[in-house]
Short mmCIF file of C-alpha atoms in Angstrom, two decimals:
data_model
loop_
_atom_site.label_atom_id
_atom_site.label_comp_id
_atom_site.label_asym_id
_atom_site.label_seq_id
_atom_site.Cartn_x
_atom_site.Cartn_y
_atom_site.Cartn_z
CA MET F 1 -94.61 224.09 -100.74
CA SER F 2 -97.26 222.27 -102.68
CA THR F 3 -97.43 218.53 -103.11
CA PRO F 4 -96.88 217.28 -106.64
CA THR F 5 -99.94 215.89 -108.35
CA ILE F 6 -100.13 213.27 -111.00
CA GLU F 7 -102.15 214.41 -113.96
CA ALA F 8 -103.51 212.09 -116.58
CA ARG F 9 -101.92 212.60 -119.93
CA GLU F 10 -103.98 212.27 -123.05
CA ASP F 11 -101.21 210.50 -124.94
CA ALA F 12 -100.68 207.88 -122.23
CA ALA F 13 -101.50 204.34 -123.24
CA ALA F 14 -104.72 202.86 -121.95
CA PRO F 15 -104.30 200.25 -119.23
CA PHE F 16 -104.04 196.66 -120.46
CA HIS F 17 -106.96 194.59 -119.21
CA GLY F 18 -106.58 191.53 -121.45
CA ARG F 19 -104.33 188.53 -121.10
CA ALA F 20 -100.78 188.61 -122.30
CA PRO F 21 -100.16 186.49 -125.39
CA GLY F 22 -99.88 182.87 -124.32
CA GLY F 23 -97.22 180.35 -125.14
CA PHE F 24 -99.03 179.07 -128.21
CA ALA F 25 -99.41 182.55 -129.70
CA ARG F 26 -95.74 183.29 -129.09
CA ALA F 27 -94.66 179.97 -130.57
CA PHE F 28 -96.89 180.48 -133.60
CA ALA F 29 -95.47 183.98 -134.13
CA ALA F 30 -91.94 182.59 -133.87
CA VAL F 31 -92.69 179.89 -136.46
CA VAL F 32 -94.23 182.43 -138.84
CA GLY F 33 -91.22 184.73 -138.40
CA PHE F 34 -88.80 181.87 -139.03
CA THR F 35 -90.74 180.82 -142.12
CA ARG F 36 -90.53 184.33 -143.55
CA ARG F 37 -86.81 184.70 -142.79
CA LYS F 38 -85.71 181.22 -143.83
CA PRO F 39 -88.26 179.52 -146.10
CA LEU F 40 -85.94 176.64 -147.06
CA GLY F 41 -85.30 175.90 -143.38
CA ALA F 42 -89.04 175.85 -142.80
CA VAL F 43 -89.54 173.39 -145.67
CA GLY F 44 -86.80 171.17 -144.24
CA GLY F 45 -88.38 171.32 -140.80
CA LEU F 46 -91.76 170.44 -142.29
CA LEU F 47 -90.28 167.42 -144.08
CA ILE F 48 -88.66 166.21 -140.86
CA LEU F 49 -91.97 166.66 -139.05
CA VAL F 50 -93.79 164.64 -141.74
CA VAL F 51 -91.26 161.79 -141.50
CA VAL F 52 -91.42 161.71 -137.69
CA LEU F 53 -95.23 161.76 -137.71
CA ALA F 54 -95.40 159.09 -140.42
CA ALA F 55 -93.03 156.86 -138.46
CA GLY F 56 -94.95 157.39 -135.23
CA LEU F 57 -98.33 156.81 -136.82
CA ALA F 58 -97.22 153.94 -139.08
CA PRO F 59 -99.66 151.34 -137.67
CA PHE F 60 -102.55 153.75 -138.31
CA LEU F 61 -101.46 154.88 -141.78
CA THR F 62 -101.44 151.50 -143.47
CA PRO F 63 -103.42 148.32 -142.88
CA TYR F 64 -100.73 146.12 -144.44
CA ASN F 65 -97.93 144.21 -142.75
CA PRO F 66 -94.62 145.39 -144.26
CA ILE F 67 -93.01 141.93 -144.17
CA GLN F 68 -95.95 139.67 -145.00
CA VAL F 69 -95.56 138.05 -148.42
CA GLN F 70 -98.72 137.97 -150.52
CA GLY F 71 -98.07 136.19 -153.82
CA GLU F 72 -101.40 137.17 -155.35
CA ASP F 73 -100.58 140.90 -155.00
CA ARG F 74 -97.24 140.79 -156.85
CA LEU F 75 -96.06 143.87 -158.76
CA PHE F 76 -99.23 145.93 -158.49
CA ALA F 77 -98.93 149.44 -159.89
CA PRO F 78 -99.53 152.38 -157.54
CA GLY F 79 -103.22 152.95 -156.97
CA ALA F 80 -105.91 153.49 -154.36
CA VAL F 81 -105.37 150.11 -152.67
CA HIS F 82 -101.55 150.28 -152.66
CA PRO F 83 -100.43 153.95 -152.87
CA PHE F 84 -96.82 153.04 -153.81
CA GLY F 85 -97.66 149.68 -155.41
CA THR F 86 -96.28 146.31 -154.36
CA ASP F 87 -92.92 144.62 -154.83
CA SER F 88 -92.12 141.28 -156.45
CA PHE F 89 -93.17 139.45 -153.28
CA GLY F 90 -96.54 141.22 -153.00
CA ARG F 91 -95.50 143.37 -150.04
CA ASP F 92 -96.98 146.87 -149.86
CA VAL F 93 -94.21 149.38 -150.64
CA PHE F 94 -95.87 152.24 -148.72
CA ALA F 95 -96.05 150.08 -145.58
CA ARG F 96 -92.39 149.17 -145.99
CA VAL F 97 -91.39 152.83 -146.39
CA VAL F 98 -93.41 154.03 -143.39
CA PHE F 99 -92.31 151.24 -141.08
CA GLY F 100 -88.74 151.58 -142.39
CA ALA F 101 -88.80 155.22 -141.25
CA GLN F 102 -89.13 153.95 -137.67
CA VAL F 103 -85.90 151.99 -137.98
CA SER F 104 -84.12 154.89 -139.68
CA LEU F 105 -85.14 157.35 -136.96
CA TYR F 106 -84.15 154.92 -134.23
CA VAL F 107 -80.69 154.36 -135.75
CA GLY F 108 -80.25 158.11 -136.31
CA PHE F 109 -81.19 159.14 -132.78
CA LEU F 110 -79.16 156.31 -131.26
CA SER F 111 -76.03 157.18 -133.22
CA VAL F 112 -76.32 160.91 -132.42
CA THR F 113 -76.84 160.17 -128.73
CA LEU F 114 -73.92 157.75 -128.60
CA CYS F 115 -71.53 160.07 -130.45
CA THR F 116 -72.57 163.06 -128.36
CA GLY F 117 -71.85 161.11 -125.18
CA ILE F 118 -68.45 159.97 -126.41
CA ALA F 119 -67.54 163.48 -127.57
CA ALA F 120 -68.59 164.96 -124.23
CA VAL F 121 -66.41 162.50 -122.29
CA VAL F 122 -63.40 163.10 -124.57
CA GLY F 123 -63.91 166.88 -124.33
CA VAL F 124 -64.13 166.83 -120.53
CA LEU F 125 -61.01 164.64 -120.27
CA SER F 126 -59.15 166.88 -122.71
CA GLY F 127 -60.09 169.97 -120.74
CA TYR F 128 -59.27 168.36 -117.40
CA PHE F 129 -55.84 166.99 -118.28
CA GLY F 130 -54.86 169.75 -120.74
CA GLY F 131 -51.29 170.07 -121.99
CA PRO F 132 -49.98 167.37 -124.33
CA PHE F 133 -53.14 165.25 -123.99
CA ASP F 134 -55.27 168.22 -125.09
CA ASP F 135 -52.96 168.83 -128.05
CA LEU F 136 -53.16 165.15 -129.05
CA VAL F 137 -56.97 165.16 -128.86
CA GLN F 138 -57.11 168.33 -130.95
CA ARG F 139 -54.88 166.81 -133.65
CA VAL F 140 -56.97 163.61 -133.74
CA VAL F 141 -60.18 165.65 -134.06
CA ASP F 142 -58.59 167.77 -136.80
CA ALA F 143 -57.57 164.62 -138.70
CA VAL F 144 -61.06 163.10 -138.39
CA MET F 145 -62.71 166.32 -139.57
CA ALA F 146 -60.32 166.48 -142.56
CA LEU F 147 -61.59 163.12 -143.84
#
């Protein structure tokens, strides 16, 4: 009996000596794929990213205080000095929009976190007790969703 030998095949793939694609390359490929499949979702995600970055970088994006009244700068039209103009009190509108985004994001994240916590507690209690309590919770949720 002869021992089997392993012969090299010509159609076999060459051994891989490089590095496997890293996390950044995979993430970039996933973003490109998502953008091709759902372009409107990608535009929405980009807008959310712009708002979050603008809110986070607000002190660096504008040199003006959003609440400081400057009577001499009242009702300026949009221009190089004030990109969105000024209001009737001389406050920079761009500064007010960018700093206002911080408050909006804070309220949004806080309300989502609070409601998620309440919903999780109600769901756990409904699942734990079951029966009539579960039916009551389901009807209340149905009524709220019908509004």
